[in-house]
mmCIF file of C-alpha atoms and ligand atoms in Angstrom:
data_model
loop_
_atom_site.group_PDB
_atom_site.id
_atom_site.type_symbol
_atom_site.label_atom_id
_atom_site.label_comp_id
_atom_site.label_asym_id
_atom_site.label_seq_id
_atom_site.Cartn_x
_atom_site.Cartn_y
_atom_site.Cartn_z
ATOM 1 C CA MET D 8 95.829 114.132 112.766
ATOM 2 C CA LYS D 9 94.756 115.653 109.604
ATOM 3 C CA LEU D 10 96.986 117.003 106.555
ATOM 4 C CA GLN D 11 97.009 120.974 106.225
ATOM 5 C CA ARG D 12 96.387 122.261 102.602
ATOM 6 C CA HIS D 13 99.085 124.709 101.399
ATOM 7 C CA PRO D 14 97.790 128.427 100.982
ATOM 8 C CA SER D 15 98.510 128.490 97.629
ATOM 9 C CA ASN D 16 96.703 125.584 96.510
ATOM 10 C CA PRO D 17 95.748 124.534 93.907
ATOM 11 C CA ILE D 18 99.379 124.378 93.036
ATOM 12 C CA LEU D 19 99.336 123.441 89.240
ATOM 13 C CA LEU D 20 96.082 124.013 86.857
ATOM 14 C CA PRO D 21 95.367 122.861 83.138
ATOM 15 C CA ASP D 22 96.623 125.163 80.350
ATOM 16 C CA PRO D 23 94.185 126.330 77.988
ATOM 17 C CA ALA D 24 96.775 126.984 75.621
ATOM 18 C CA SER D 25 98.018 123.306 75.507
ATOM 19 C CA ASP D 26 96.570 120.815 73.213
ATOM 20 C CA TRP D 27 97.701 117.829 75.807
ATOM 21 C CA GLU D 28 97.063 119.479 79.291
ATOM 22 C CA THR D 29 93.909 121.496 78.192
ATOM 23 C CA TYR D 30 91.329 119.985 80.653
ATOM 24 C CA ASN D 31 92.602 118.462 83.409
ATOM 25 C CA VAL D 32 96.240 118.153 85.282
ATOM 26 C CA PHE D 33 95.719 115.296 88.319
ATOM 27 C CA ASN D 34 97.076 112.653 90.102
ATOM 28 C CA PRO D 35 100.864 113.513 90.250
ATOM 29 C CA SER D 36 103.856 111.500 91.646
ATOM 30 C CA VAL D 37 107.080 113.586 93.202
ATOM 31 C CA VAL D 38 110.506 112.774 93.986
ATOM 32 C CA TYR D 39 113.100 114.896 95.382
ATOM 33 C CA HIS D 40 116.205 114.812 93.676
ATOM 34 C CA ASN D 41 119.475 117.071 93.268
ATOM 35 C CA ASP D 42 117.965 120.048 95.665
ATOM 36 C CA LEU D 43 114.650 119.906 93.224
ATOM 37 C CA PHE D 44 111.028 118.684 93.552
ATOM 38 C CA HIS D 45 110.303 116.427 90.410
ATOM 39 C CA MET D 46 106.656 116.162 89.402
ATOM 40 C CA HIS D 47 105.146 113.609 86.780
ATOM 41 C CA TYR D 48 101.450 114.018 86.462
ATOM 42 C CA ARG D 49 98.724 112.634 84.405
ATOM 43 C CA ALA D 50 96.969 115.365 81.894
ATOM 44 C CA GLN D 51 94.132 115.127 79.684
ATOM 45 C CA GLY D 52 93.733 117.682 76.538
ATOM 46 C CA LEU D 53 91.713 117.988 73.645
ATOM 47 C CA ASP D 54 91.408 114.465 73.068
ATOM 48 C CA TRP D 55 90.939 113.539 76.282
ATOM 49 C CA ILE D 56 93.678 110.558 76.469
ATOM 50 C CA SER D 57 95.779 111.029 79.363
ATOM 51 C CA ARG D 58 99.562 111.354 78.630
ATOM 52 C CA ILE D 59 102.010 112.415 81.653
ATOM 53 C CA GLY D 60 103.668 115.497 81.887
ATOM 54 C CA TYR D 61 106.670 116.543 83.933
ATOM 55 C CA ALA D 62 107.507 119.787 86.115
ATOM 56 C CA VAL D 63 110.437 121.249 88.180
ATOM 57 C CA SER D 64 110.468 123.010 91.389
ATOM 58 C CA VAL D 65 112.680 124.757 93.810
ATOM 59 C CA ASP D 66 109.952 124.917 96.807
ATOM 60 C CA GLY D 67 107.496 122.163 95.702
ATOM 61 C CA VAL D 68 104.967 124.973 95.185
ATOM 62 C CA ASN D 69 105.711 126.914 92.121
ATOM 63 C CA TRP D 70 106.452 124.948 89.393
ATOM 64 C CA ASN D 71 108.262 125.543 85.946
ATOM 65 C CA ARG D 72 106.580 122.554 83.772
ATOM 66 C CA MET D 73 107.902 121.040 80.293
ATOM 67 C CA ARG D 74 105.475 121.853 77.322
ATOM 68 C CA ARG D 75 105.466 118.497 76.100
ATOM 69 C CA PRO D 76 104.457 115.121 77.682
ATOM 70 C CA ILE D 77 107.265 113.197 78.646
ATOM 71 C CA LEU D 78 105.184 109.368 78.455
ATOM 72 C CA SER D 79 102.647 109.159 75.640
ATOM 73 C CA PRO D 80 100.338 106.241 74.084
ATOM 74 C CA LYS D 81 102.717 104.264 71.757
ATOM 75 C CA ASP D 82 100.283 101.337 70.410
ATOM 76 C CA LYS D 83 96.831 99.721 71.281
ATOM 77 C CA SER D 84 98.068 98.530 74.493
ATOM 78 C CA ASP D 85 97.909 101.825 76.012
ATOM 79 C CA SER D 86 96.015 103.711 72.886
ATOM 80 C CA ARG D 87 93.157 104.946 75.460
ATOM 81 C CA GLY D 88 96.231 106.560 77.851
ATOM 82 C CA VAL D 89 98.864 106.279 80.326
ATOM 83 C CA GLU D 90 97.585 107.079 83.798
ATOM 84 C CA ASP D 91 98.572 107.634 87.379
ATOM 85 C CA PRO D 92 102.599 107.878 87.580
ATOM 86 C CA ARG D 93 104.220 106.681 90.875
ATOM 87 C CA VAL D 94 108.152 106.893 90.682
ATOM 88 C CA THR D 95 110.492 105.442 93.004
ATOM 89 C CA LYS D 96 114.212 105.895 93.475
ATOM 90 C CA ILE D 97 116.134 102.736 93.728
ATOM 91 C CA ASP D 98 119.711 102.913 93.942
ATOM 92 C CA ALA D 99 120.663 105.434 91.091
ATOM 93 C CA ARG D 100 117.861 105.015 89.042
ATOM 94 C CA PHE D 101 114.121 106.012 88.498
ATOM 95 C CA TYR D 102 111.306 103.355 87.866
ATOM 96 C CA MET D 103 108.052 104.793 87.129
ATOM 97 C CA CYS D 104 104.513 102.747 87.676
ATOM 98 C CA TYR D 105 101.979 103.982 85.767
ATOM 99 C CA THR D 106 98.601 102.557 84.539
ATOM 100 C CA ALA D 107 98.355 101.672 80.602
ATOM 101 C CA TYR D 108 94.711 102.123 79.470
ATOM 102 C CA GLY D 109 94.390 100.087 76.084
ATOM 103 C CA SER D 110 91.931 99.028 73.253
ATOM 104 C CA GLU D 111 93.903 95.609 72.898
ATOM 105 C CA VAL D 112 96.001 93.632 75.311
ATOM 106 C CA GLU D 113 98.459 90.798 73.893
ATOM 107 C CA GLY D 114 96.542 91.237 70.327
ATOM 108 C CA LYS D 115 93.416 90.467 71.687
ATOM 109 C CA PRO D 116 90.765 93.627 71.900
ATOM 110 C CA THR D 117 89.276 94.394 75.124
ATOM 111 C CA HIS D 118 85.464 95.444 76.199
ATOM 112 C CA VAL D 119 85.464 98.946 77.464
ATOM 113 C CA GLY D 120 86.529 99.379 80.733
ATOM 114 C CA GLY D 121 88.996 96.014 80.425
ATOM 115 C CA GLY D 122 92.630 96.575 78.950
ATOM 116 C CA ILE D 123 94.101 98.026 82.244
ATOM 117 C CA LEU D 124 97.576 97.032 82.610
ATOM 118 C CA PRO D 125 99.811 98.190 85.615
ATOM 119 C CA MET D 126 103.043 98.926 83.946
ATOM 120 C CA ILE D 127 106.917 99.708 84.922
ATOM 121 C CA ALA D 128 109.036 101.898 83.009
ATOM 122 C CA ARG D 129 112.654 102.897 83.962
ATOM 123 C CA SER D 130 114.778 106.433 83.416
ATOM 124 C CA ASP D 131 118.282 108.030 84.369
ATOM 125 C CA ASN D 132 117.216 111.358 83.893
ATOM 126 C CA LEU D 133 113.109 111.506 84.848
ATOM 127 C CA ILE D 134 112.417 112.434 81.018
ATOM 128 C CA THR D 135 113.226 109.729 78.829
ATOM 129 C CA TRP D 136 111.344 106.259 79.763
ATOM 130 C CA GLU D 137 112.153 102.564 78.728
ATOM 131 C CA ARG D 138 109.115 100.678 79.442
ATOM 132 C CA LEU D 139 109.995 97.237 80.802
ATOM 133 C CA GLY D 140 106.541 95.659 81.287
ATOM 134 C CA PRO D 141 103.654 94.791 83.579
ATOM 135 C CA ILE D 142 103.318 93.406 87.004
ATOM 136 C CA VAL D 143 100.286 91.336 86.412
ATOM 137 C CA ARG D 144 98.406 90.673 83.026
ATOM 138 C CA GLY D 145 94.674 89.818 82.457
ATOM 139 C CA GLU D 146 92.920 91.712 84.990
ATOM 140 C CA ASP D 147 91.864 95.227 86.021
ATOM 141 C CA ASN D 148 95.057 95.708 88.158
ATOM 142 C CA LYS D 149 96.265 99.384 89.234
ATOM 143 C CA ASP D 150 97.617 101.631 91.974
ATOM 144 C CA HIS D 151 100.751 99.431 91.959
ATOM 145 C CA VAL D 152 104.096 101.236 93.668
ATOM 146 C CA LEU D 153 107.114 100.516 94.166
ATOM 147 C CA PHE D 154 109.127 100.267 97.456
ATOM 148 C CA PRO D 155 112.243 102.400 97.403
ATOM 149 C CA ARG D 156 114.607 99.592 97.991
ATOM 150 C CA LYS D 157 114.770 95.991 98.220
ATOM 151 C CA ILE D 158 113.354 94.139 101.293
ATOM 152 C CA GLY D 159 114.906 90.702 102.060
ATOM 153 C CA GLY D 160 116.956 90.674 98.867
ATOM 154 C CA ARG D 161 114.165 91.325 96.261
ATOM 155 C CA TYR D 162 111.827 94.191 94.732
ATOM 156 C CA ALA D 163 108.866 94.793 96.533
ATOM 157 C CA ALA D 164 105.794 96.586 95.385
ATOM 158 C CA LEU D 165 101.856 97.167 96.319
ATOM 159 C CA HIS D 166 99.351 96.821 93.982
ATOM 160 C CA ARG D 167 95.621 96.604 93.883
ATOM 161 C CA ARG D 168 93.574 93.764 93.161
ATOM 162 C CA TRP D 169 90.244 95.356 93.422
ATOM 163 C CA PRO D 170 88.961 95.802 95.819
ATOM 164 C CA ASN D 171 92.089 95.042 98.291
ATOM 165 C CA ILE D 172 95.586 96.247 98.435
ATOM 166 C CA TRP D 173 98.563 93.296 97.576
ATOM 167 C CA ILE D 174 101.992 92.992 98.066
ATOM 168 C CA ALA D 175 104.339 91.753 95.318
ATOM 169 C CA TYR D 176 107.653 90.709 95.387
ATOM 170 C CA SER D 177 110.298 90.429 92.113
ATOM 171 C CA ASP D 178 114.275 89.408 91.784
ATOM 172 C CA ASP D 179 114.343 91.637 88.663
ATOM 173 C CA LEU D 180 111.308 94.039 88.383
ATOM 174 C CA LEU D 181 110.532 91.802 85.389
ATOM 175 C CA HIS D 182 108.901 89.179 86.393
ATOM 176 C CA TRP D 183 106.364 89.305 89.077
ATOM 177 C CA ASP D 184 105.022 85.477 90.035
ATOM 178 C CA GLU D 185 101.669 84.596 91.403
ATOM 179 C CA GLU D 186 103.199 82.769 94.513
ATOM 180 C CA ASP D 187 105.008 86.003 95.392
ATOM 181 C CA MET D 188 101.918 88.018 95.607
ATOM 182 C CA ALA D 189 99.490 87.954 98.574
ATOM 183 C CA VAL D 190 96.756 90.410 100.303
ATOM 184 C CA LEU D 191 98.253 92.907 102.314
ATOM 185 C CA LEU D 192 95.095 95.353 103.240
ATOM 186 C CA THR D 193 91.054 94.659 102.929
ATOM 187 C CA PRO D 194 88.273 97.373 102.970
ATOM 188 C CA ARG D 195 86.774 97.143 106.428
ATOM 189 C CA ALA D 196 83.755 95.711 106.686
ATOM 190 C CA ASP D 197 81.165 98.829 108.017
ATOM 191 C CA ASN D 198 80.389 102.240 105.875
ATOM 192 C CA ASP D 199 83.167 103.982 107.078
ATOM 193 C CA TRP D 200 85.715 105.890 104.362
ATOM 194 C CA ASP D 201 87.469 102.434 103.474
ATOM 195 C CA PHE D 202 84.617 100.576 102.834
ATOM 196 C CA LYS D 203 84.283 99.660 99.302
ATOM 197 C CA SER D 204 87.698 99.557 97.860
ATOM 198 C CA ILE D 205 91.121 100.508 98.396
ATOM 199 C CA GLY D 206 94.681 101.325 96.991
ATOM 200 C CA GLY D 207 98.130 102.005 97.414
ATOM 201 C CA ASN D 208 99.105 105.945 97.234
ATOM 202 C CA GLY D 209 102.842 107.324 97.024
ATOM 203 C CA VAL D 210 106.433 105.207 97.615
ATOM 204 C CA PRO D 211 105.939 104.186 100.928
ATOM 205 C CA ILE D 212 108.097 106.107 103.520
ATOM 206 C CA GLU D 213 111.004 104.082 105.506
ATOM 207 C CA THR D 214 111.261 105.053 109.508
ATOM 208 C CA GLU D 215 112.871 103.437 112.009
ATOM 209 C CA GLN D 216 109.490 102.143 113.404
ATOM 210 C CA GLY D 217 108.441 100.803 110.100
ATOM 211 C CA TRP D 218 107.093 101.553 106.458
ATOM 212 C CA LEU D 219 104.574 104.340 106.310
ATOM 213 C CA ALA D 220 102.183 103.309 103.453
ATOM 214 C CA PHE D 221 99.745 106.215 102.522
ATOM 215 C CA TYR D 222 96.599 104.632 100.811
ATOM 216 C CA HIS D 223 92.894 105.698 99.542
ATOM 217 C CA GLY D 224 89.914 104.266 99.723
ATOM 218 C CA TYR D 225 86.170 104.878 99.401
ATOM 219 C CA ASN D 226 82.698 104.152 100.760
ATOM 220 C CA GLU D 227 79.240 103.553 98.933
ATOM 221 C CA ALA D 228 79.006 107.563 98.899
ATOM 222 C CA HIS D 229 82.305 107.444 96.517
ATOM 223 C CA VAL D 230 84.146 110.174 98.315
ATOM 224 C CA TYR D 231 87.565 109.564 98.363
ATOM 225 C CA HIS D 232 89.873 109.685 101.661
ATOM 226 C CA LEU D 233 93.218 109.233 102.509
ATOM 227 C CA GLY D 234 94.792 107.178 104.925
ATOM 228 C CA VAL D 235 98.329 105.499 106.420
ATOM 229 C CA CYS D 236 99.485 102.191 108.019
ATOM 230 C CA LEU D 237 102.447 101.222 109.475
ATOM 231 C CA LEU D 238 104.272 97.823 108.175
ATOM 232 C CA ASP D 239 106.943 95.878 109.693
ATOM 233 C CA LEU D 240 110.434 97.023 107.877
ATOM 234 C CA ASP D 241 111.784 93.675 107.378
ATOM 235 C CA ASP D 242 108.337 92.150 106.375
ATOM 236 C CA PRO D 243 105.822 94.360 105.240
ATOM 237 C CA THR D 244 103.617 91.417 104.957
ATOM 238 C CA LYS D 245 102.876 92.286 108.510
ATOM 239 C CA VAL D 246 100.578 95.399 109.635
ATOM 240 C CA ILE D 247 102.013 97.124 112.426
ATOM 241 C CA SER D 248 99.167 99.457 112.896
ATOM 242 C CA ARG D 249 96.337 100.824 110.579
ATOM 243 C CA PRO D 250 94.246 103.650 112.408
ATOM 244 C CA ARG D 251 90.744 103.877 111.873
ATOM 245 C CA THR D 252 90.400 107.588 110.694
ATOM 246 C CA ALA D 253 91.219 109.057 107.470
ATOM 247 C CA ILE D 254 93.657 112.045 107.440
ATOM 248 C CA PHE D 255 92.277 113.965 104.368
ATOM 249 C CA TRP D 256 89.034 113.744 102.332
ATOM 250 C CA PRO D 257 87.622 116.528 99.969
ATOM 251 C CA GLU D 258 86.324 120.055 101.401
ATOM 252 C CA GLU D 259 87.649 122.411 98.962
ATOM 253 C CA LEU D 260 85.258 123.246 96.275
ATOM 254 C CA TRP D 261 87.992 122.207 93.274
ATOM 255 C CA GLU D 262 88.012 118.581 95.273
ATOM 256 C CA ILE D 263 84.052 118.434 95.550
ATOM 257 C CA ARG D 264 83.306 119.599 92.231
ATOM 258 C CA GLY D 265 85.697 119.030 89.554
ATOM 259 C CA ASP D 266 85.684 116.657 86.439
ATOM 260 C CA VAL D 267 84.945 114.001 88.757
ATOM 261 C CA PRO D 268 83.272 114.899 92.052
ATOM 262 C CA ASN D 269 84.774 114.239 95.441
ATOM 263 C CA VAL D 270 88.149 112.529 94.502
ATOM 264 C CA VAL D 271 91.468 113.661 96.226
ATOM 265 C CA PHE D 272 93.872 111.266 94.636
ATOM 266 C CA SER D 273 97.518 111.129 95.675
ATOM 267 C CA ASN D 274 100.353 108.986 94.485
ATOM 268 C CA ALA D 275 102.851 111.235 96.366
ATOM 269 C CA ASN D 276 103.952 111.496 99.903
ATOM 270 C CA LEU D 277 107.659 112.174 100.117
ATOM 271 C CA VAL D 278 109.423 113.470 103.263
ATOM 272 C CA VAL D 279 111.686 116.745 102.575
ATOM 273 C CA ASP D 280 113.266 117.949 105.775
ATOM 274 C CA ASP D 281 110.906 116.353 108.187
ATOM 275 C CA THR D 282 108.011 117.393 106.264
ATOM 276 C CA VAL D 283 105.544 115.066 104.298
ATOM 277 C CA TYR D 284 104.285 116.712 101.097
ATOM 278 C CA VAL D 285 101.249 115.054 99.757
ATOM 279 C CA TYR D 286 100.653 116.099 96.259
ATOM 280 C CA TYR D 287 97.139 115.180 95.192
ATOM 281 C CA GLY D 288 94.467 115.542 92.295
ATOM 282 C CA GLY D 289 91.827 117.232 93.226
ATOM 283 C CA GLY D 290 88.679 116.221 91.484
ATOM 284 C CA ASP D 291 90.659 114.661 88.885
ATOM 285 C CA HIS D 292 91.036 118.614 87.553
ATOM 286 C CA VAL D 293 93.964 120.598 89.377
ATOM 287 C CA ILE D 294 96.999 119.504 91.923
ATOM 288 C CA GLY D 295 96.922 120.391 95.313
ATOM 289 C CA LEU D 296 99.654 119.958 97.966
ATOM 290 C CA ALA D 297 98.849 119.122 101.850
ATOM 291 C CA THR D 298 101.446 118.541 104.370
ATOM 292 C CA CYS D 299 102.215 117.294 107.966
ATOM 293 C CA SER D 300 105.104 116.750 110.320
ATOM 294 C CA LEU D 301 106.829 113.319 109.987
ATOM 295 C CA ASP D 302 107.044 113.204 113.575
ATOM 296 C CA ASP D 303 103.365 114.188 114.162
ATOM 297 C CA LEU D 304 102.395 111.051 111.691
ATOM 298 C CA ILE D 305 104.638 108.654 113.517
ATOM 299 C CA GLU D 306 103.067 109.587 116.583
ATOM 300 C CA TYR D 307 99.685 109.232 115.050
ATOM 301 C CA VAL D 308 99.880 105.751 113.564
ATOM 302 C CA LEU D 309 101.504 104.404 116.829
ATOM 303 C CA ASP D 310 98.701 105.794 119.209
HETATM 304 C C1 LIG J 11 90.658 105.992 89.644
HETATM 305 C C2 LIG J 11 91.691 106.376 88.773
HETATM 306 C C3 LIG J 11 92.277 107.630 89.178
HETATM 307 C C4 LIG J 11 91.195 108.610 89.375
HETATM 308 C C5 LIG J 11 90.249 107.997 90.339
HETATM 309 C C6 LIG J 11 89.191 109.072 90.490
HETATM 310 O O1 LIG J 11 90.073 104.396 89.296
HETATM 311 O O2 LIG J 11 91.134 106.175 87.585
HETATM 312 O O3 LIG J 11 93.383 108.107 87.932
HETATM 313 O O4 LIG J 11 91.601 109.848 89.791
HETATM 314 O O5 LIG J 11 89.821 106.876 89.713
HETATM 315 O O6 LIG J 11 88.449 109.215 89.300
#
């Protein structure tokens, strides 16, 4: 089982005429709503600070982008950038998980590499976002994503405590208590594709067989790969299946080179008409699309 690249790849490029998305567009989230594909993506321009851009598409391949970012840094808690959006629709509202990368956390200056908060924001229109707050504080935590409905009456999320994927529950999306968090998946103990570190990708897909959860991993050689596992519908802390093999890895020049080499990094794996659309950043530089059929994917995880 392997995802198939779309022949039009890469499907979104940086814009040399813009000051905020001049150099890199990558790591997109995509939701399908009102017969349109809505993309939120990380962009870097002349100041190298990440902002979140927005684009819309009828076919998921050709995009019409908004000319200004829809989320930008607002203070020292995210002054180094807002990164890696993952948008989930829950009931009638949209929630964006994103990484805030700041020079200060709660009034305290951070050393280089610190200051990373896994944030949640809320929107009714996909364009204007209200910041709610972080899932956890005081640690390098990212790759968080919300499940698309409550499970057992509570909101649920995946997040990454390096190098593992964790699961967490909350009553209101504002309070995430330590006693409601647990390790879900760990890297595998040989030098395979998910040996060193793993993290969650897009919104888990609900199927009759369970939640299909895409994730990424890398090994000693720091080559990003994508994989998928199946979690129990009622209790996603139970892993039903975790296939050994990866389903996607860098092969094209723009995935092997780019701004950061050997990266395929996906925040979107949505299903439209029984096709799984996986959008990803190639080399932290451009955006690509790869697809597979939902039936083939389920067969693969259950094999
Ligand atoms: C991760 C994130 C992603 C990035 C990836 C590869 O830690 O920062 O945004 O795509 O590294 O550089």
